[in-house]
Coordinates of C-alpha atoms in Angstrom, one line a residue:
X12 CA -109.5 -74.3 152.4
X13 CA -112.5 -76.3 151.2
X14 CA -113.7 -73.5 148.9
X15 CA -110.2 -73.2 147.3
X16 CA -110.1 -77.0 146.8
X17 CA -113.6 -77.3 145.3
X18 CA -113.1 -74.4 142.8
X19 CA -111.2 -76.5 140.2
X20 CA -113.7 -79.4 140.8
X21 CA -116.6 -77.1 140.0
X22 CA -114.8 -76.0 136.8
X23 CA -114.3 -79.6 135.7
X24 CA -117.9 -80.4 136.4
X25 CA -119.0 -77.5 134.3
X26 CA -116.8 -78.7 131.5
X27 CA -118.3 -82.2 131.8
X28 CA -121.8 -80.8 131.7
X29 CA -120.9 -78.9 128.6
X30 CA -119.5 -82.1 127.1
X31 CA -122.7 -84.0 128.0
X32 CA -124.8 -81.3 126.5
X33 CA -122.8 -81.4 123.3
X34 CA -123.2 -85.1 123.1
X35 CA -126.9 -84.8 123.6
X36 CA -127.1 -82.1 121.0
X37 CA -125.4 -84.5 118.5
X38 CA -128.5 -86.6 118.6
X39 CA -128.9 -90.2 117.7
X40 CA -128.0 -89.6 114.0
X41 CA -126.6 -86.4 112.3
X42 CA -129.3 -84.5 110.5
X43 CA -129.2 -85.4 106.8
X44 CA -126.9 -88.4 107.3
X45 CA -127.9 -91.8 105.9
X46 CA -126.8 -95.0 107.7
X47 CA -125.6 -97.8 105.4
X48 CA -126.4 -101.4 106.4
X49 CA -126.0 -104.7 104.7
X50 CA -129.2 -106.1 103.2
X51 CA -130.9 -102.7 103.8
X52 CA -129.0 -100.2 101.7
X53 CA -125.8 -102.2 100.8
X54 CA -125.4 -105.4 98.7
X55 CA -122.4 -107.6 99.1
X56 CA -119.9 -109.8 97.2
X57 CA -116.8 -111.8 98.1
X58 CA -113.7 -112.2 95.9
X59 CA -110.1 -113.3 96.1
X60 CA -107.3 -110.7 96.5
X61 CA -106.2 -111.2 92.9
X62 CA -109.4 -109.5 91.6
X63 CA -108.4 -105.9 90.8
X64 CA -110.4 -102.9 91.9
X65 CA -111.4 -102.2 88.2
X66 CA -113.2 -105.6 88.0
X67 CA -116.0 -104.5 90.3
X68 CA -118.5 -104.7 87.5
X69 CA -117.8 -108.4 87.0
X70 CA -118.8 -109.3 90.5
X71 CA -122.2 -110.6 91.4
X72 CA -123.7 -108.7 94.4
X73 CA -126.3 -110.3 96.6
X74 CA -128.7 -108.1 98.5
X75 CA -130.0 -110.8 100.9
X76 CA -128.3 -113.0 103.4
X77 CA -125.0 -112.4 105.2
X78 CA -121.6 -112.6 103.6
X79 CA -119.4 -115.6 104.5
X80 CA -115.8 -116.7 104.2
X81 CA -114.5 -113.2 103.6
X82 CA -112.0 -112.8 106.6
X83 CA -109.1 -114.0 104.4
X84 CA -110.5 -112.6 101.2
X85 CA -112.1 -109.3 100.0
X86 CA -115.6 -108.2 100.9
X87 CA -117.3 -105.8 98.6
X88 CA -120.2 -103.6 99.7
X89 CA -122.2 -101.5 97.2
X90 CA -124.8 -98.8 97.7
X91 CA -127.0 -97.5 94.9
X92 CA -127.5 -93.8 95.7
X93 CA -130.3 -93.4 93.2
X94 CA -132.6 -95.7 95.2
X95 CA -131.8 -93.7 98.3
X96 CA -132.6 -90.4 96.7
X97 CA -129.0 -89.2 96.8
X98 CA -127.7 -88.0 93.5
X99 CA -125.4 -85.1 94.3
X100 CA -121.7 -85.1 93.7
X101 CA -120.7 -83.1 96.9
X102 CA -121.2 -86.0 99.3
X103 CA -118.9 -87.8 101.7
X104 CA -118.7 -91.3 103.0
X105 CA -117.8 -91.7 106.6
X106 CA -116.7 -95.1 107.8
X107 CA -116.1 -96.1 111.4
X108 CA -112.6 -97.5 111.9
X109 CA -112.6 -101.3 112.0
X110 CA -110.2 -104.2 111.7
X111 CA -109.1 -104.6 108.0
X112 CA -105.9 -104.6 106.0
X113 CA -107.1 -102.3 103.2
X114 CA -110.2 -100.3 102.3
X115 CA -110.8 -99.0 98.8
X116 CA -113.8 -96.8 98.0
X117 CA -115.2 -96.2 94.5
X118 CA -117.5 -93.3 93.6
X119 CA -119.4 -94.1 90.4
X120 CA -121.0 -91.4 88.3
X121 CA -123.8 -91.4 85.8
X122 CA -121.5 -90.8 82.8
X123 CA -119.6 -94.0 83.6
X124 CA -116.7 -92.3 85.5
X125 CA -115.3 -94.0 88.6
X126 CA -113.0 -92.4 91.1
X127 CA -111.1 -94.6 93.6
X128 CA -109.7 -93.6 97.0
X129 CA -108.1 -96.0 99.5
X130 CA -106.5 -96.4 102.9
X131 CA -104.6 -99.4 104.3
X132 CA -103.4 -100.5 107.7
X133 CA -100.7 -98.2 109.0
X134 CA -101.6 -95.3 106.6
X135 CA -104.9 -93.5 106.6
X136 CA -103.3 -90.4 105.0
X137 CA -105.6 -87.4 105.1
X138 CA -108.7 -89.5 105.4
X139 CA -108.6 -90.0 109.2
X140 CA -110.8 -87.9 111.5
X141 CA -111.1 -87.6 115.3
X142 CA -113.7 -90.0 116.7
X143 CA -112.6 -93.2 115.0
X144 CA -113.8 -92.1 111.6
X145 CA -112.4 -92.4 108.1
X146 CA -113.8 -89.9 105.6
X147 CA -113.8 -90.2 101.8
X148 CA -115.1 -87.1 99.9
X149 CA -116.6 -87.7 96.5
X150 CA -114.8 -85.6 93.8
X151 CA -116.9 -82.9 92.2
X152 CA -117.9 -83.8 88.7
X153 CA -120.6 -82.6 86.3
X154 CA -122.3 -86.0 86.3
X155 CA -124.4 -87.0 89.3
X156 CA -123.1 -89.6 91.7
X157 CA -125.0 -92.8 91.4
X158 CA -123.2 -95.4 93.5
X159 CA -120.6 -96.0 96.2
X160 CA -118.6 -99.2 96.5
X161 CA -116.4 -100.3 99.4
X162 CA -113.8 -103.0 99.2
X163 CA -112.4 -104.5 102.5
X164 CA -109.4 -106.8 102.5
X165 CA -109.2 -109.2 105.4
X166 CA -112.1 -107.6 107.3
X167 CA -112.5 -109.1 110.8
X168 CA -116.3 -108.9 110.8
X169 CA -119.0 -107.3 108.6
X170 CA -121.0 -106.6 111.8
X171 CA -118.3 -104.0 112.8
X172 CA -118.8 -102.0 109.6
X173 CA -120.5 -98.6 110.3
X174 CA -120.9 -96.2 107.4
X175 CA -122.8 -93.0 106.7
X176 CA -123.5 -90.9 103.6
X177 CA -123.7 -87.2 104.3
X178 CA -122.7 -83.9 102.8
X179 CA -119.3 -82.4 103.0
X180 CA -120.5 -79.6 105.1
X181 CA -122.1 -82.0 107.6
X182 CA -118.9 -84.1 107.5
X183 CA -116.8 -81.1 108.4
X184 CA -119.2 -80.0 111.2
X185 CA -119.4 -83.5 112.6
X186 CA -115.6 -83.9 112.6
X187 CA -115.1 -80.6 114.4
X188 CA -117.8 -81.4 117.0
X189 CA -116.4 -84.8 117.6
X190 CA -112.9 -83.4 118.0
X191 CA -114.1 -80.9 120.5
X192 CA -116.0 -83.5 122.5
X193 CA -113.3 -86.1 122.5
X194 CA -110.6 -83.5 123.3
X195 CA -112.6 -82.2 126.3
X196 CA -113.2 -85.7 127.6
X197 CA -109.5 -86.8 127.2
X198 CA -108.3 -83.6 128.9
X199 CA -110.6 -84.2 131.9
X200 CA -109.5 -87.8 132.1
X201 CA -105.8 -86.8 132.0
X202 CA -106.4 -84.2 134.8
X203 CA -108.4 -86.5 137.0
X204 CA -105.9 -89.4 136.5
X205 CA -102.9 -87.3 137.5
X206 CA -104.7 -85.8 140.4
X207 CA -106.1 -89.1 141.5
X208 CA -102.6 -90.7 141.4
X209 CA -101.1 -87.8 143.5
X210 CA -104.0 -88.1 145.9
X211 CA -103.5 -91.9 146.2
X212 CA -99.8 -91.3 147.0
X213 CA -100.6 -88.6 149.5
X214 CA -103.3 -90.4 151.5
X215 CA -102.0 -94.0 150.7
X216 CA -105.4 -95.4 149.7
X217 CA -105.3 -98.5 147.5
X218 CA -108.6 -97.8 145.7
X219 CA -107.4 -94.4 144.6
X220 CA -104.4 -96.0 142.9
X221 CA -106.7 -98.4 141.1
X222 CA -108.9 -95.5 140.1
X223 CA -105.9 -93.6 138.7
X224 CA -104.9 -96.7 136.7
X225 CA -108.4 -97.0 135.4
X226 CA -108.3 -93.4 134.3
X227 CA -105.0 -94.0 132.5
X228 CA -106.5 -97.0 130.7
X229 CA -109.5 -95.1 129.6
X230 CA -107.3 -92.2 128.5
X231 CA -105.3 -94.5 126.3
X232 CA -108.4 -96.2 125.0
X233 CA -110.0 -92.9 124.2
X234 CA -106.9 -91.6 122.4
X235 CA -106.6 -94.8 120.3
X236 CA -110.3 -95.1 119.5
X237 CA -110.7 -91.5 118.5
X238 CA -107.5 -91.8 116.4
X239 CA -106.0 -88.7 118.1
X240 CA -102.7 -90.7 118.2
X241 CA -102.4 -90.7 114.4
X242 CA -101.2 -87.1 114.5
X243 CA -98.1 -88.4 116.2
X244 CA -98.0 -92.1 115.2
X245 CA -99.7 -92.5 111.8
X246 CA -98.2 -96.0 111.4
X247 CA -100.7 -97.3 114.1
X248 CA -103.7 -96.7 111.9
X249 CA -106.0 -99.6 111.5
X250 CA -106.1 -103.1 113.0
X251 CA -103.3 -102.6 115.5
X252 CA -105.1 -99.6 117.2
X253 CA -108.4 -101.5 117.1
X254 CA -106.8 -104.5 118.8
X255 CA -105.2 -102.4 121.5
X256 CA -108.5 -100.7 122.1
X257 CA -110.2 -104.0 122.7
X258 CA -107.6 -105.0 125.3
X259 CA -107.7 -101.6 127.0
X260 CA -111.5 -101.6 127.2
X261 CA -111.5 -105.0 129.0
X262 CA -108.5 -103.9 131.2
X263 CA -110.4 -100.7 132.1
X264 CA -113.4 -102.7 133.3
X265 CA -111.2 -104.9 135.4
X266 CA -109.4 -101.9 137.0
X267 CA -112.7 -100.1 137.7
X268 CA -114.0 -103.3 139.4
X269 CA -110.8 -103.5 141.5
X270 CA -111.1 -99.9 142.5
X271 CA -114.7 -100.4 143.7
X272 CA -114.0 -103.6 145.5
X273 CA -110.9 -102.4 147.4
X274 CA -112.7 -99.2 148.4
X275 CA -115.3 -101.4 150.2
X276 CA -112.7 -103.4 152.4
X277 CA -114.1 -101.9 155.6
X278 CA -117.7 -101.4 154.5
X279 CA -119.2 -104.6 155.9
X280 CA -119.5 -106.2 152.5
X281 CA -118.9 -110.0 152.6
X282 CA -115.3 -110.9 151.7
X283 CA -116.6 -113.8 149.6
X284 CA -118.8 -111.6 147.6
X285 CA -116.1 -109.1 147.1
X286 CA -113.7 -111.8 145.9
X287 CA -116.4 -113.1 143.5
X288 CA -116.8 -109.6 142.0
X289 CA -113.1 -109.1 141.8
X290 CA -112.9 -112.5 140.0
X291 CA -115.4 -111.4 137.4
X292 CA -113.5 -108.2 136.7
X293 CA -110.3 -110.2 136.4
X294 CA -111.9 -112.6 133.9
X295 CA -113.0 -109.6 131.8
X296 CA -109.5 -108.2 131.9
X297 CA -107.9 -111.5 130.8
X298 CA -110.6 -112.1 128.1
X299 CA -109.4 -108.9 126.4
X300 CA -106.1 -110.6 125.4
X301 CA -107.5 -113.3 123.1
X302 CA -110.4 -111.1 122.0
X303 CA -107.9 -108.4 120.8
X304 CA -105.9 -111.0 118.8
X305 CA -108.9 -112.4 116.9
X306 CA -108.8 -111.6 113.2
X307 CA -111.3 -114.2 111.9
X308 CA -114.2 -116.2 113.1
X309 CA -117.4 -115.0 114.8
X310 CA -116.2 -112.0 116.7
X311 CA -119.7 -110.9 117.3
X312 CA -120.6 -114.0 119.2
X313 CA -117.6 -113.6 121.5
X314 CA -118.4 -109.9 121.9
X315 CA -122.0 -110.8 122.9
X316 CA -120.7 -113.4 125.4
X317 CA -118.3 -110.8 126.9
X318 CA -121.2 -108.4 127.1
X319 CA -123.1 -110.8 129.3
X320 CA -120.1 -111.2 131.6
X321 CA -119.8 -107.4 131.8
X322 CA -123.5 -107.2 132.8
X323 CA -122.8 -109.8 135.5
X324 CA -119.8 -107.8 136.7
X325 CA -121.9 -104.6 136.8
X326 CA -124.6 -106.4 138.8
X327 CA -122.1 -107.8 141.3
X328 CA -120.5 -104.3 141.8
X329 CA -124.0 -102.8 142.2
X330 CA -124.8 -105.3 144.9
X331 CA -121.5 -104.5 146.7
X332 CA -122.2 -100.8 146.6
X333 CA -125.8 -101.2 147.8
X334 CA -124.6 -103.6 150.6
X335 CA -121.9 -101.1 151.7
X336 CA -124.3 -98.2 151.5
X337 CA -126.8 -99.9 153.8
X338 CA -123.9 -100.5 156.3
X339 CA -123.1 -96.8 156.3
X340 CA -120.0 -96.9 154.1
X341 CA -119.2 -93.4 152.7
X342 CA -117.0 -94.9 150.0
X343 CA -120.0 -97.0 148.8
X344 CA -122.1 -93.8 148.5
X345 CA -119.4 -92.1 146.5
X346 CA -118.9 -95.0 144.2
X347 CA -122.7 -95.5 143.8
X348 CA -123.0 -91.9 142.6
X349 CA -119.9 -92.2 140.4
X350 CA -120.8 -95.6 138.9
X351 CA -124.5 -94.8 138.4
X352 CA -124.1 -93.2 134.9
X353 CA -121.4 -95.7 133.6
X354 CA -123.4 -98.7 134.8
X355 CA -126.5 -97.4 133.1
X356 CA -124.5 -96.6 129.9
X357 CA -122.8 -100.0 129.7
X358 CA -126.1 -101.8 130.4
X359 CA -127.8 -99.7 127.8
X360 CA -125.3 -100.2 125.0
X361 CA -125.2 -104.0 125.7
X362 CA -129.0 -104.1 125.2
X363 CA -129.6 -101.4 122.6
X364 CA -127.6 -100.8 119.4
X365 CA -126.5 -97.1 119.4
X366 CA -123.6 -97.4 117.0
X367 CA -125.1 -95.2 114.4
X368 CA -125.8 -92.4 116.9
X369 CA -124.0 -89.5 118.4
X370 CA -122.3 -88.1 115.3
X371 CA -121.0 -91.5 114.3
X372 CA -119.2 -92.0 117.7
X373 CA -121.9 -94.3 118.8
X374 CA -121.4 -96.3 122.0
X375 CA -117.7 -95.3 122.2
X376 CA -118.4 -91.6 122.6
X377 CA -121.1 -92.3 125.2
X378 CA -118.7 -94.6 127.2
X379 CA -116.0 -91.9 127.0
X380 CA -118.3 -89.3 128.4
X381 CA -119.6 -91.7 131.1
X382 CA -116.0 -92.5 132.1
X383 CA -115.2 -88.9 132.3
X384 CA -118.1 -88.4 134.7
X385 CA -117.0 -91.3 136.8
X386 CA -113.4 -90.1 137.1
X387 CA -114.4 -86.5 138.0
X388 CA -117.0 -87.6 140.5
X389 CA -114.6 -90.0 142.3
X390 CA -111.8 -87.4 142.3
X391 CA -114.2 -84.8 143.7
X392 CA -115.5 -87.2 146.3
X393 CA -112.0 -88.2 147.4
X394 CA -111.0 -84.5 147.5
X395 CA -113.9 -83.6 149.6
X396 CA -113.2 -86.5 152.0
X397 CA -109.5 -85.6 152.2
X398 CA -110.4 -82.0 152.8
X399 CA -112.7 -83.0 155.7
X400 CA -110.0 -85.2 157.1
X401 CA -107.5 -82.4 156.9
X402 CA -109.8 -80.0 158.6
X403 CA -110.4 -82.6 161.3
X404 CA -106.7 -83.2 161.6
X405 CA -106.0 -79.4 161.9
X406 CA -108.7 -79.1 164.5
X407 CA -107.2 -82.0 166.4
X408 CA -103.8 -80.5 166.3
X409 CA -105.2 -77.2 167.6
X410 CA -107.0 -79.0 170.4
X411 CA -103.9 -80.9 171.2
X412 CA -101.8 -77.7 171.3
X413 CA -104.4 -76.1 173.5
X414 CA -104.4 -79.1 175.8
X415 CA -100.7 -79.1 176.0
X416 CA -100.7 -75.4 176.7
X417 CA -103.3 -75.9 179.4
X418 CA -101.1 -78.7 180.9
X419 CA -98.3 -76.1 181.2
X420 CA -100.5 -73.4 182.7
X421 CA -101.9 -72.9 186.2
X422 CA -105.7 -72.8 185.9
X423 CA -106.1 -70.3 188.7
X424 CA -103.6 -67.6 187.9
X425 CA -102.9 -68.3 184.2
X426 CA -99.1 -68.4 184.9
X427 CA -97.0 -71.3 183.7
X428 CA -97.0 -74.1 186.3
X429 CA -93.9 -76.0 187.4
X430 CA -93.8 -78.1 184.2
X431 CA -94.3 -75.1 181.9
X432 CA -91.7 -73.2 184.0
X433 CA -89.1 -75.9 183.5
X434 CA -89.7 -76.0 179.7
X435 CA -89.4 -72.2 179.4
X436 CA -86.3 -71.9 181.6
X437 CA -84.4 -74.6 179.7
X438 CA -83.7 -72.5 176.6
X439 CA -82.8 -69.5 178.8
X440 CA -80.3 -71.5 180.8
X441 CA -78.8 -73.0 177.6
X442 CA -78.4 -69.5 176.2
X443 CA -76.8 -68.3 179.4
X444 CA -74.4 -71.2 179.5
X445 CA -73.3 -70.7 175.8
X446 CA -72.8 -66.9 176.3
X447 CA -71.2 -67.3 179.8
X448 CA -74.0 -65.2 181.4
X449 CA -75.1 -65.3 185.0
X450 CA -78.5 -66.8 185.9
X451 CA -80.7 -65.9 188.9
X452 CA -83.7 -67.9 190.2
X453 CA -86.2 -66.2 192.5
X454 CA -88.4 -68.3 194.6
X455 CA -91.2 -66.2 196.1
X456 CA -93.4 -67.4 198.9
X457 CA -96.5 -65.5 200.3
X458 CA -96.1 -65.0 204.1
X459 CA -98.7 -66.6 206.4
X460 CA -101.0 -67.4 203.4
X461 CA -102.7 -70.2 205.4
X462 CA -104.1 -67.7 207.8
X463 CA -105.7 -65.8 204.9
X464 CA -107.5 -68.9 203.9
X465 CA -108.5 -69.7 207.4
X466 CA -109.7 -66.2 208.3
X467 CA -111.1 -64.8 205.0
X468 CA -111.9 -68.1 203.2
X469 CA -110.3 -69.8 200.2
X470 CA -112.1 -67.5 197.7
X471 CA -110.3 -64.6 199.2
X472 CA -107.0 -66.5 199.1
X473 CA -107.6 -67.2 195.4
X474 CA -108.1 -63.5 194.7
X475 CA -104.9 -62.7 196.6
X476 CA -103.0 -65.2 194.5
X477 CA -104.4 -63.9 191.2
X478 CA -103.5 -60.3 192.1
X479 CA -100.0 -61.2 193.0
X480 CA -99.7 -63.4 189.9
X481 CA -100.7 -60.4 187.7
X482 CA -98.0 -58.3 189.5
X483 CA -95.3 -61.0 188.9
X484 CA -96.4 -61.5 185.3
X485 CA -95.3 -57.9 184.5
X486 CA -91.6 -59.0 184.7
X487 CA -92.1 -61.6 181.9
X488 CA -89.7 -60.8 179.0
X489 CA -87.0 -62.0 176.7
X490 CA -84.5 -62.6 179.5
X491 CA -87.0 -63.4 182.3
X492 CA -89.8 -66.0 182.7
X493 CA -92.2 -66.4 185.6
X494 CA -94.5 -69.2 187.0
X495 CA -96.6 -70.4 189.9
X496 CA -94.6 -73.3 191.3
X497 CA -97.4 -74.5 193.5
X498 CA -99.6 -73.4 196.4
X499 CA -98.5 -69.9 197.4
X500 CA -95.0 -70.3 195.9
X501 CA -94.0 -68.4 192.7
X502 CA -90.8 -68.6 190.6
X503 CA -88.9 -66.2 188.4
X504 CA -85.8 -66.8 186.4
X505 CA -83.6 -64.0 184.9
X506 CA -80.3 -64.2 182.9
X507 CA -77.7 -61.6 182.4
X508 CA -78.4 -59.8 185.7
X509 CA -75.9 -59.7 188.6
X510 CA -74.4 -57.5 191.3
X511 CA -76.3 -54.5 192.6
X512 CA -78.8 -54.6 189.8
X513 CA -79.8 -58.1 190.9
X514 CA -80.1 -56.9 194.5
X515 CA -82.3 -54.0 193.6
X516 CA -84.4 -56.1 191.3
X517 CA -85.0 -58.7 194.1
X518 CA -86.0 -56.0 196.6
X519 CA -88.2 -54.3 194.0
X520 CA -90.1 -57.6 193.6
X521 CA -90.6 -57.9 197.4
X522 CA -91.8 -54.3 197.6
X523 CA -94.2 -54.5 194.6
X524 CA -95.8 -57.6 196.1
X525 CA -96.3 -55.9 199.4
X526 CA -97.8 -52.8 197.7
X527 CA -100.6 -54.8 196.1
X528 CA -104.0 -53.5 197.3
X529 CA -106.2 -56.2 198.9
X530 CA -108.3 -53.9 201.0
X531 CA -111.6 -54.9 199.3
X532 CA -111.3 -58.5 200.7
X533 CA -108.7 -58.2 203.5
X534 CA -109.3 -54.7 204.9
X535 CA -106.2 -53.2 206.4
X536 CA -104.1 -56.4 206.3
X537 CA -100.9 -56.2 204.2
X538 CA -99.8 -59.3 202.3
X539 CA -96.0 -59.7 202.2
X540 CA -93.7 -62.2 200.6
X541 CA -90.3 -63.8 201.4
X542 CA -87.9 -64.1 198.4
X543 CA -85.0 -66.5 198.1
X544 CA -82.6 -65.8 195.2
X545 CA -79.9 -68.1 193.8
X546 CA -77.3 -66.4 191.6
X547 CA -74.9 -68.6 189.7
X548 CA -72.2 -67.6 187.1
X549 CA -72.0 -69.1 184.7
X550 CA -75.5 -70.6 184.6
X551 CA -76.1 -74.2 185.7
X552 CA -79.0 -76.6 185.5
X553 CA -82.4 -75.8 187.0
X554 CA -82.3 -78.5 189.7
X555 CA -79.2 -76.9 191.3
X556 CA -80.5 -73.4 190.9
X557 CA -83.8 -74.4 192.6
X558 CA -82.0 -76.1 195.6
X559 CA -79.9 -72.9 196.2
X560 CA -82.9 -70.6 195.9
X561 CA -85.0 -72.8 198.1
X562 CA -82.3 -72.8 200.8
X563 CA -82.2 -69.0 200.5
X564 CA -86.0 -68.8 200.9
X565 CA -85.8 -70.9 204.0
X566 CA -83.3 -68.5 205.4
X567 CA -85.6 -65.6 204.6
X568 CA -88.5 -67.3 206.4
X569 CA -86.4 -68.1 209.4
X570 CA -85.2 -64.5 209.6
X571 CA -88.7 -63.2 210.1
X572 CA -90.3 -63.2 206.7
X573 CA -90.8 -60.2 204.4
X574 CA -87.1 -60.6 203.6
X575 CA -84.9 -61.1 200.5
X576 CA -82.0 -63.6 200.9
X577 CA -79.6 -63.9 198.0
X578 CA -77.0 -66.6 197.7
X579 CA -74.2 -66.4 195.0
X580 CA -72.3 -69.5 193.8
X581 CA -69.9 -70.5 191.0
X582 CA -71.5 -72.5 188.2
X583 CA -69.2 -75.5 188.3
X584 CA -69.5 -78.3 190.8
X585 CA -72.3 -79.3 193.1
X586 CA -74.1 -76.9 195.4
X587 CA -72.0 -76.4 198.5
X588 CA -73.4 -76.7 202.1
X589 CA -72.1 -73.3 202.9
X590 CA -72.8 -70.5 200.4
X591 CA -70.0 -68.5 198.8
X592 CA -71.8 -65.3 199.8
X593 CA -75.1 -64.5 201.4
X594 CA -76.8 -61.1 201.6
X595 CA -79.9 -60.4 203.6
X596 CA -81.9 -57.2 203.7
X597 CA -85.4 -56.0 204.2
X598 CA -85.5 -52.5 202.9
X599 CA -83.0 -51.0 200.4
X600 CA -82.1 -47.4 200.9
X601 CA -83.0 -46.5 197.3
X602 CA -85.4 -48.8 195.7
X603 CA -85.2 -49.1 191.9
X604 CA -88.0 -50.5 189.6
X605 CA -86.6 -52.8 187.0

């Protein structure tokens, strides 16, 4: 069972390792790509909205300082490609999606020609690419390309602008690689989320439900950030998607914190510390609401402040996990392994700027890969734990069944004991009553068994009982069940047998028992048995049958032992004091084996 369960997990882990390898292969910056930054390779200018795109040459661009008061105006960013050593026409500008109303791009050529391309909120057209990128390809012209100008209307923050100049071939390769990496990550998040939710419902563990909710939030965030949703909902292009992504990112951190904290309920971690950690996660989730709505102001400062709170939340979760681990919590070990990579990634991207790396995906792609790792690891750990619990449960059920079976069996002879006999005769009697069949109970008692124990010892007596039990067990069948009722007394119940056949069967039992060979332990001594038989038509309850058979056995003992006494009664009414009919015999004229 465990191997079957772990097979899909191993496949998912292999896919994740392939994804991580692809992200590592991407490298920090694509080969041949040039990052564009304000005051390094881009100059800036600010204008009102009524300035047309064609008036770009009338603007005064500054190459030092930071642009101001542009959130409700137009921000112009210009790059001179001649100073950068790029003078080819077959280039592409790749811009990371950000919060703006409109983006217009001008490609200027040495012969004075200018070609404009634009996108605006709600419509990226054919310029959008998977991985949160917008691509503008410079038209092919005889004249060399000398400059690229970008105009942002109502840009939320210039610090959010990430742009690269690269060749068309590199742009196509990067877009294809990004699509493959993002697609693999989102697929794994979807699978782990669905599986985690089903697992949470099956085992009823709260932290697994929080984990499934976190996977769903990361799946939505990854889909919106990577712009995969634009294939179905192109009207969500731009600011709306960016705002939702901000909220989902904060919500995902809150859900992940809740998952870790609730998993440590029984780990020995202080409740006060767990509540503090949960409070930090809740603050981050709530902070995502106003942060997502900000369109102006210093977004970078608020982002930096939120980054500090996130680092504090990660530290608090790490302390909880270490605390729980030291107290032997298996959940803490699982979460520590799962959170290790995401914690390191979040801490790293809050301390180091990696936005220009990883094929333009930057920190977003790294976070998506780390989230996929966390989701798969926790699902695998939960599956392994559930599998072990299921195995232990099955083993407990087997042990319980064996214990119940032992409780129904006589430990010496292996036959059912009185309890097991009653449980087995009940369905037979019910069947006989429903089909109006007769039922016969045989009570067999070994004659003078106490003297065997006294003369030959209890070990010899046990051997005699076992041999007789093996003989009686041969009559076990669909319409007959046997048992050791206690001491030297055995029981046998048969349905559907009456008249002369029953007489012969009873005598055959007596003869077969007397024919058992005990010469190895008893010498020439013959062991006989007395048999009391109760026949009732139609069948009645076991207590009434047993009373009649016990009375018949008493008659057989009083008549000199080694006898069969059979009493027949009608099924209705209580057992009478005087039997309807009693037959007593010691040797039939023609014994018949049945």
